[in-house]
PDB file of C-alpha atoms in Angstrom:
ATOM      1  CA  MET A 696      72.901-131.646  33.134  1.00  0.00           C
ATOM      2  CA  THR A 697      76.294-130.981  32.177  1.00  0.00           C
ATOM      3  CA  THR A 698      78.537-130.598  34.901  1.00  0.00           C
ATOM      4  CA  THR A 699      82.144-129.601  33.185  1.00  0.00           C
ATOM      5  CA  VAL A 700      82.916-126.639  35.556  1.00  0.00           C
ATOM      6  CA  PRO A 701      86.530-125.115  35.236  1.00  0.00           C
ATOM      7  CA  ALA A 702      89.318-124.934  37.579  1.00  0.00           C
ATOM      8  CA  LEU A 703      88.162-122.300  40.511  1.00  0.00           C
ATOM      9  CA  GLY A 704      91.260-120.210  39.497  1.00  0.00           C
ATOM     10  CA  THR A 705      89.944-119.233  35.943  1.00  0.00           C
ATOM     11  CA  ARG A 706      86.240-118.187  37.543  1.00  0.00           C
ATOM     12  CA  THR A 707      87.582-114.902  36.405  1.00  0.00           C
ATOM     13  CA  ALA A 708      89.805-112.627  34.430  1.00  0.00           C
ATOM     14  CA  GLU A 709      91.923-110.260  36.841  1.00  0.00           C
ATOM     15  CA  GLY A 710      90.544-107.231  38.996  1.00  0.00           C
ATOM     16  CA  SER A 711      86.899-108.224  37.612  1.00  0.00           C
ATOM     17  CA  ALA A 712      84.124-109.044  40.197  1.00  0.00           C
ATOM     18  CA  LEU A 713      82.067-110.819  37.439  1.00  0.00           C
ATOM     19  CA  GLN A 714      82.110-114.403  38.536  1.00  0.00           C
ATOM     20  CA  ALA A 715      79.586-115.941  35.656  1.00  0.00           C
ATOM     21  CA  VAL A 716      77.398-115.321  33.244  1.00  0.00           C
ATOM     22  CA  LEU A 717      74.119-117.523  33.068  1.00  0.00           C
ATOM     23  CA  LEU A 718      71.730-117.315  29.719  1.00  0.00           C
ATOM     24  CA  ASP A 719      68.260-118.280  29.054  1.00  0.00           C
ATOM     25  CA  MET A 720      67.569-120.144  25.638  1.00  0.00           C
ATOM     26  CA  ASP A 721      64.057-119.415  23.508  1.00  0.00           C
ATOM     27  CA  GLY A 722      64.062-115.509  23.083  1.00  0.00           C
ATOM     28  CA  THR A 723      67.941-114.892  24.802  1.00  0.00           C
ATOM     29  CA  LEU A 724      70.153-117.176  22.346  1.00  0.00           C
ATOM     30  CA  VAL A 725      67.977-118.501  19.969  1.00  0.00           C
ATOM     31  CA  ASP A 726      65.067-117.130  18.215  1.00  0.00           C
ATOM     32  CA  THR A 727      61.999-119.498  19.226  1.00  0.00           C
ATOM     33  CA  GLU A 728      59.758-117.615  21.119  1.00  0.00           C
ATOM     34  CA  GLY A 729      57.485-117.770  18.100  1.00  0.00           C
ATOM     35  CA  PHE A 730      58.173-121.489  17.721  1.00  0.00           C
ATOM     36  CA  TRP A 731      56.392-122.617  20.598  1.00  0.00           C
ATOM     37  CA  TRP A 732      53.498-120.933  20.362  1.00  0.00           C
ATOM     38  CA  ASP A 733      52.900-121.738  16.596  1.00  0.00           C
ATOM     39  CA  VAL A 734      53.257-125.406  17.915  1.00  0.00           C
ATOM     40  CA  GLU A 735      51.040-124.518  20.513  1.00  0.00           C
ATOM     41  CA  VAL A 736      48.373-123.478  18.117  1.00  0.00           C
ATOM     42  CA  GLU A 737      48.458-125.846  15.450  1.00  0.00           C
ATOM     43  CA  VAL A 738      48.475-128.602  18.644  1.00  0.00           C
ATOM     44  CA  PHE A 739      45.294-127.310  19.945  1.00  0.00           C
ATOM     45  CA  ALA A 740      43.720-126.413  16.158  1.00  0.00           C
ATOM     46  CA  ALA A 741      44.217-130.292  15.758  1.00  0.00           C
ATOM     47  CA  LEU A 742      42.031-130.721  19.312  1.00  0.00           C
ATOM     48  CA  GLY A 743      39.265-128.158  18.246  1.00  0.00           C
ATOM     49  CA  HIS A 744      40.490-125.417  19.979  1.00  0.00           C
ATOM     50  CA  ALA A 745      41.575-121.700  18.861  1.00  0.00           C
ATOM     51  CA  LEU A 746      44.195-119.930  20.934  1.00  0.00           C
ATOM     52  CA  ASP A 747      43.287-116.647  21.653  1.00  0.00           C
ATOM     53  CA  ASP A 748      46.169-114.454  20.298  1.00  0.00           C
ATOM     54  CA  SER A 749      46.368-112.948  23.763  1.00  0.00           C
ATOM     55  CA  TRP A 750      47.421-115.804  25.555  1.00  0.00           C
ATOM     56  CA  ARG A 751      50.679-115.675  24.504  1.00  0.00           C
ATOM     57  CA  HIS A 752      51.769-113.430  26.738  1.00  0.00           C
ATOM     58  CA  VAL A 753      50.106-115.486  29.639  1.00  0.00           C
ATOM     59  CA  VAL A 754      52.568-118.795  28.181  1.00  0.00           C
ATOM     60  CA  VAL A 755      55.656-117.222  27.398  1.00  0.00           C
ATOM     61  CA  GLY A 756      58.788-117.879  29.332  1.00  0.00           C
ATOM     62  CA  GLY A 757      57.692-119.958  31.474  1.00  0.00           C
ATOM     63  CA  PRO A 758      57.643-123.644  32.375  1.00  0.00           C
ATOM     64  CA  MET A 759      55.866-126.078  30.171  1.00  0.00           C
ATOM     65  CA  THR A 760      53.762-127.420  33.260  1.00  0.00           C
ATOM     66  CA  ARG A 761      52.503-124.120  33.578  1.00  0.00           C
ATOM     67  CA  SER A 762      51.980-122.772  30.022  1.00  0.00           C
ATOM     68  CA  ALA A 763      50.291-126.422  29.123  1.00  0.00           C
ATOM     69  CA  GLY A 764      48.264-126.495  32.339  1.00  0.00           C
ATOM     70  CA  PHE A 765      46.838-122.567  31.189  1.00  0.00           C
ATOM     71  CA  LEU A 766      45.910-123.573  27.798  1.00  0.00           C
ATOM     72  CA  ILE A 767      44.276-126.397  29.080  1.00  0.00           C
ATOM     73  CA  GLU A 768      42.088-125.128  31.211  1.00  0.00           C
ATOM     74  CA  ALA A 769      41.572-122.369  28.764  1.00  0.00           C
ATOM     75  CA  THR A 770      40.649-124.017  26.020  1.00  0.00           C
ATOM     76  CA  GLY A 771      38.616-126.815  27.901  1.00  0.00           C
ATOM     77  CA  ALA A 772      40.402-129.298  25.799  1.00  0.00           C
ATOM     78  CA  ASP A 773      40.128-133.304  26.473  1.00  0.00           C
ATOM     79  CA  ILE A 774      43.941-134.194  26.896  1.00  0.00           C
ATOM     80  CA  THR A 775      46.434-134.507  29.899  1.00  0.00           C
ATOM     81  CA  LEU A 776      48.894-132.346  30.972  1.00  0.00           C
ATOM     82  CA  ALA A 777      51.366-135.362  30.226  1.00  0.00           C
ATOM     83  CA  GLU A 778      49.875-136.139  27.094  1.00  0.00           C
ATOM     84  CA  LEU A 779      50.012-132.229  25.447  1.00  0.00           C
ATOM     85  CA  SER A 780      53.554-131.746  26.871  1.00  0.00           C
ATOM     86  CA  VAL A 781      54.506-134.600  24.704  1.00  0.00           C
ATOM     87  CA  LEU A 782      53.150-133.178  21.372  1.00  0.00           C
ATOM     88  CA  LEU A 783      54.661-130.212  22.439  1.00  0.00           C
ATOM     89  CA  ASN A 784      58.067-131.270  22.564  1.00  0.00           C
ATOM     90  CA  ASP A 785      57.868-133.243  19.459  1.00  0.00           C
ATOM     91  CA  GLY A 786      56.505-130.199  17.475  1.00  0.00           C
ATOM     92  CA  PHE A 787      58.918-127.733  18.857  1.00  0.00           C
ATOM     93  CA  GLU A 788      61.683-130.678  18.144  1.00  0.00           C
ATOM     94  CA  ASP A 789      60.463-130.443  14.343  1.00  0.00           C
ATOM     95  CA  ARG A 790      60.481-126.731  14.023  1.00  0.00           C
ATOM     96  CA  ILE A 791      63.975-126.598  15.250  1.00  0.00           C
ATOM     97  CA  GLY A 792      64.983-129.332  13.263  1.00  0.00           C
ATOM     98  CA  ARG A 793      64.404-127.479   9.814  1.00  0.00           C
ATOM     99  CA  ALA A 794      65.592-123.734  11.389  1.00  0.00           C
ATOM    100  CA  LEU A 795      67.157-122.621  14.630  1.00  0.00           C
ATOM    101  CA  PRO A 796      68.093-118.906  13.795  1.00  0.00           C
ATOM    102  CA  LEU A 797      70.100-117.144  16.629  1.00  0.00           C
ATOM    103  CA  MET A 798      69.096-113.557  18.664  1.00  0.00           C
ATOM    104  CA  PRO A 799      71.343-110.634  16.502  1.00  0.00           C
ATOM    105  CA  GLY A 800      74.745-110.828  18.808  1.00  0.00           C
ATOM    106  CA  ALA A 801      74.192-114.284  20.642  1.00  0.00           C
ATOM    107  CA  ALA A 802      77.196-116.192  18.773  1.00  0.00           C
ATOM    108  CA  ARG A 803      79.734-113.381  19.162  1.00  0.00           C
ATOM    109  CA  LEU A 804      78.665-113.105  22.477  1.00  0.00           C
ATOM    110  CA  LEU A 805      79.400-116.626  23.534  1.00  0.00           C
ATOM    111  CA  ALA A 806      82.828-116.698  21.640  1.00  0.00           C
ATOM    112  CA  GLU A 807      84.057-113.672  23.730  1.00  0.00           C
ATOM    113  CA  LEU A 808      82.673-115.291  26.956  1.00  0.00           C
ATOM    114  CA  ALA A 809      84.510-118.347  25.815  1.00  0.00           C
ATOM    115  CA  ALA A 810      87.644-116.528  24.728  1.00  0.00           C
ATOM    116  CA  HIS A 811      87.878-114.486  28.027  1.00  0.00           C
ATOM    117  CA  ARG A 812      86.926-118.118  29.988  1.00  0.00           C
ATOM    118  CA  ILE A 813      84.379-116.574  31.842  1.00  0.00           C
ATOM    119  CA  PRO A 814      81.993-119.489  33.060  1.00  0.00           C
ATOM    120  CA  THR A 815      79.385-119.889  31.532  1.00  0.00           C
ATOM    121  CA  ALA A 816      75.529-121.803  32.119  1.00  0.00           C
ATOM    122  CA  LEU A 817      72.800-122.414  29.717  1.00  0.00           C
ATOM    123  CA  VAL A 818      69.477-122.341  32.390  1.00  0.00           C
ATOM    124  CA  SER A 819      66.393-122.913  30.479  1.00  0.00           C
ATOM    125  CA  ALA A 820      62.566-123.749  31.433  1.00  0.00           C
ATOM    126  CA  SER A 821      62.711-125.877  28.420  1.00  0.00           C
ATOM    127  CA  HIS A 822      63.247-130.030  28.426  1.00  0.00           C
ATOM    128  CA  ARG A 823      66.556-131.265  28.226  1.00  0.00           C
ATOM    129  CA  ARG A 824      65.804-133.143  25.086  1.00  0.00           C
ATOM    130  CA  ILE A 825      64.832-129.804  23.619  1.00  0.00           C
ATOM    131  CA  ILE A 826      68.085-128.250  25.328  1.00  0.00           C
ATOM    132  CA  ASP A 827      70.623-131.034  24.116  1.00  0.00           C
ATOM    133  CA  ARG A 828      68.876-130.389  20.204  1.00  0.00           C
ATOM    134  CA  VAL A 829      69.948-126.547  20.538  1.00  0.00           C
ATOM    135  CA  LEU A 830      73.127-126.903  22.775  1.00  0.00           C
ATOM    136  CA  GLY A 831      73.954-128.946  18.794  1.00  0.00           C
ATOM    137  CA  LEU A 832      73.569-125.294  17.170  1.00  0.00           C
ATOM    138  CA  LEU A 833      74.987-123.558  20.202  1.00  0.00           C
ATOM    139  CA  GLY A 834      78.062-125.098  20.343  1.00  0.00           C
ATOM    140  CA  PRO A 835      78.500-127.096  24.197  1.00  0.00           C
ATOM    141  CA  GLN A 836      81.620-126.041  24.269  1.00  0.00           C
ATOM    142  CA  HIS A 837      80.441-122.287  25.449  1.00  0.00           C
ATOM    143  CA  PHE A 838      78.811-123.685  28.854  1.00  0.00           C
ATOM    144  CA  SER A 839      80.144-125.270  31.473  1.00  0.00           C
ATOM    145  CA  LEU A 840      76.993-126.296  33.181  1.00  0.00           C
ATOM    146  CA  THR A 841      73.538-126.705  31.824  1.00  0.00           C
ATOM    147  CA  VAL A 842      70.208-126.950  33.826  1.00  0.00           C
ATOM    148  CA  ALA A 843      66.584-127.829  31.972  1.00  0.00           C
ATOM    149  CA  GLY A 844      63.517-127.509  33.438  1.00  0.00           C
ATOM    150  CA  ASP A 845      62.193-130.518  33.994  1.00  0.00           C
ATOM    151  CA  GLU A 846      65.708-131.051  36.172  1.00  0.00           C
ATOM    152  CA  VAL A 847      64.999-129.098  38.888  1.00  0.00           C
ATOM    153  CA  GLU A 848      61.644-129.079  41.092  1.00  0.00           C
ATOM    154  CA  ARG A 849      60.953-125.780  40.826  1.00  0.00           C
ATOM    155  CA  THR A 850      61.583-123.708  37.603  1.00  0.00           C
ATOM    156  CA  LYS A 851      61.381-120.352  36.599  1.00  0.00           C
ATOM    157  CA  PRO A 852      59.993-117.897  37.894  1.00  0.00           C
ATOM    158  CA  PHE A 853      61.340-119.685  41.333  1.00  0.00           C
ATOM    159  CA  PRO A 854      65.054-119.058  41.913  1.00  0.00           C
ATOM    160  CA  ASP A 855      65.743-122.343  41.730  1.00  0.00           C
ATOM    161  CA  PRO A 856      67.534-122.669  38.484  1.00  0.00           C
ATOM    162  CA  TYR A 857      69.513-119.760  38.876  1.00  0.00           C
ATOM    163  CA  LEU A 858      71.068-120.542  42.118  1.00  0.00           C
ATOM    164  CA  ILE A 859      71.604-124.368  41.133  1.00  0.00           C
ATOM    165  CA  ALA A 860      74.038-122.777  37.955  1.00  0.00           C
ATOM    166  CA  ALA A 861      75.658-120.778  40.246  1.00  0.00           C
ATOM    167  CA  ALA A 862      76.488-122.929  43.251  1.00  0.00           C
ATOM    168  CA  GLY A 863      77.468-125.390  40.208  1.00  0.00           C
ATOM    169  CA  LEU A 864      79.904-122.919  38.753  1.00  0.00           C
ATOM    170  CA  GLY A 865      81.005-121.870  41.932  1.00  0.00           C
ATOM    171  CA  ALA A 866      80.031-118.251  41.888  1.00  0.00           C
ATOM    172  CA  GLU A 867      78.171-115.889  44.396  1.00  0.00           C
ATOM    173  CA  PRO A 868      74.440-115.241  42.859  1.00  0.00           C
ATOM    174  CA  ALA A 869      74.878-111.522  43.317  1.00  0.00           C
ATOM    175  CA  ARG A 870      78.229-111.675  41.206  1.00  0.00           C
ATOM    176  CA  CYS A 871      76.595-113.456  38.205  1.00  0.00           C
ATOM    177  CA  ALA A 872      75.416-111.530  35.049  1.00  0.00           C
ATOM    178  CA  VAL A 873      71.407-113.498  34.088  1.00  0.00           C
ATOM    179  CA  ILE A 874      70.720-112.392  30.351  1.00  0.00           C
ATOM    180  CA  GLU A 875      67.070-113.283  29.991  1.00  0.00           C
ATOM    181  CA  ASP A 876      64.158-112.416  27.718  1.00  0.00           C
ATOM    182  CA  THR A 877      60.967-112.701  29.532  1.00  0.00           C
ATOM    183  CA  ALA A 878      58.930-111.229  32.941  1.00  0.00           C
ATOM    184  CA  THR A 879      58.947-114.868  34.512  1.00  0.00           C
ATOM    185  CA  GLY A 880      62.760-115.520  33.940  1.00  0.00           C
ATOM    186  CA  VAL A 881      63.650-112.173  34.718  1.00  0.00           C
ATOM    187  CA  ALA A 882      61.752-112.888  38.244  1.00  0.00           C
ATOM    188  CA  ALA A 883      63.620-115.739  38.408  1.00  0.00           C
ATOM    189  CA  ALA A 884      66.958-114.189  38.429  1.00  0.00           C
ATOM    190  CA  GLU A 885      66.084-111.190  40.900  1.00  0.00           C
ATOM    191  CA  ALA A 886      65.000-113.892  43.134  1.00  0.00           C
ATOM    192  CA  ALA A 887      68.194-115.751  43.449  1.00  0.00           C
ATOM    193  CA  GLY A 888      69.920-112.454  44.168  1.00  0.00           C
ATOM    194  CA  CYS A 889      71.496-111.824  40.178  1.00  0.00           C
ATOM    195  CA  GLN A 890      72.319-108.945  38.139  1.00  0.00           C
ATOM    196  CA  VAL A 891      70.036-109.051  35.119  1.00  0.00           C
ATOM    197  CA  VAL A 892      70.190-107.895  32.240  1.00  0.00           C
ATOM    198  CA  ALA A 893      66.813-107.901  30.040  1.00  0.00           C
ATOM    199  CA  VAL A 894      66.343-108.673  26.240  1.00  0.00           C
ATOM    200  CA  PRO A 895      62.290-108.562  25.966  1.00  0.00           C
ATOM    201  CA  SER A 896      61.740-110.845  23.262  1.00  0.00           C
ATOM    202  CA  VAL A 897      57.797-111.000  23.049  1.00  0.00           C
ATOM    203  CA  ALA A 898      56.749-108.308  25.918  1.00  0.00           C
ATOM    204  CA  PRO A 899      58.230-105.154  27.408  1.00  0.00           C
ATOM    205  CA  ILE A 900      59.952-105.125  30.131  1.00  0.00           C
ATOM    206  CA  ALA A 901      60.587-102.150  32.764  1.00  0.00           C
ATOM    207  CA  PRO A 902      64.119-101.320  34.032  1.00  0.00           C
ATOM    208  CA  ALA A 903      64.773-101.603  37.444  1.00  0.00           C
ATOM    209  CA  ALA A 904      67.205-102.027  40.510  1.00  0.00           C
ATOM    210  CA  ARG A 905      69.716-104.444  39.451  1.00  0.00           C
ATOM    211  CA  ARG A 906      68.047-104.772  36.000  1.00  0.00           C
ATOM    212  CA  THR A 907      68.777-103.250  32.986  1.00  0.00           C
ATOM    213  CA  VAL A 908      67.309-103.384  29.823  1.00  0.00           C
ATOM    214  CA  VAL A 909      68.362-103.305  26.262  1.00  0.00           C
ATOM    215  CA  ARG A 910      67.106-103.819  22.798  1.00  0.00           C
ATOM    216  CA  SER A 911      69.209-106.531  21.572  1.00  0.00           C
ATOM    217  CA  LEU A 912      72.480-108.769  22.341  1.00  0.00           C
ATOM    218  CA  GLU A 913      74.489-106.639  20.295  1.00  0.00           C
ATOM    219  CA  GLU A 914      74.507-104.710  23.007  1.00  0.00           C
ATOM    220  CA  VAL A 915      76.318-106.679  25.442  1.00  0.00           C
ATOM    221  CA  ASP A 916      79.652-107.488  25.759  1.00  0.00           C
ATOM    222  CA  LEU A 917      82.006-108.407  28.914  1.00  0.00           C
ATOM    223  CA  PRO A 918      83.034-104.969  29.204  1.00  0.00           C
ATOM    224  CA  PHE A 919      79.188-103.740  29.575  1.00  0.00           C
ATOM    225  CA  LEU A 920      78.544-107.368  31.970  1.00  0.00           C
ATOM    226  CA  ARG A 921      81.567-106.174  33.917  1.00  0.00           C
ATOM    227  CA  GLY A 922      80.648-102.245  34.290  1.00  0.00           C
ATOM    228  CA  LEU A 923      77.052-103.904  36.189  1.00  0.00           C
ATOM    229  CA  MET A 924      79.707-105.421  38.816  1.00  0.00           C
ATOM    230  CA  THR A 925      81.195-102.487  39.314  1.00  0.00           C
ATOM    231  CA  GLU A 926      78.085-100.144  39.999  1.00  0.00           C
ATOM    232  CA  MET A 927      77.409-102.388  43.107  1.00  0.00           C
ATOM    233  CA  ARG A 928      80.545-101.607  44.841  1.00  0.00           C
TER     234      ARG A 928
END
């Protein structure tokens, strides 16, 4: 993971209780949730199996060990988890090499956070090889820290990735705003004690305590994120 952490004194603007912003990647910043499903469909078709479209909601947003393991069990495909992981990562890298669309509002939000020197982390269940490819488009300078799914013992929906990111930025989890697009990611962020902004991509997410649901990142800016912390007081 990258570890370029800003000095403590630059963590937050004067008068703001917001200490850091932690962002998911697939489906949140880049429009790639559909890419993963398309690759899974193609790989299993080559293995002689058709995937049921209803399974998409089961595998979205989770670690590859969970999603790939579920698909192997559901189809009975004769392939190991390690072998399937390689095929899925290879297929996904090929896809993003051809096109990698940003979600609406993503570029503007990252630029705004950087301009105000808000410590920002990229926290994804994707593997490091995938994150590093995507960072080339997003701009590594926008993130003080990145956490990959294959670098933590327990990834989403466990809180570990977000706890690691908050600690790496010297921030209290309760003073971190997390932006996520799936129920799995939301569960991880809430278990870590963070304030959550949900931007649903594939499946609906209901509002709840410490969780605000928006339709698009175009609705999210720095005053909005700071307002979430003000509501805690």
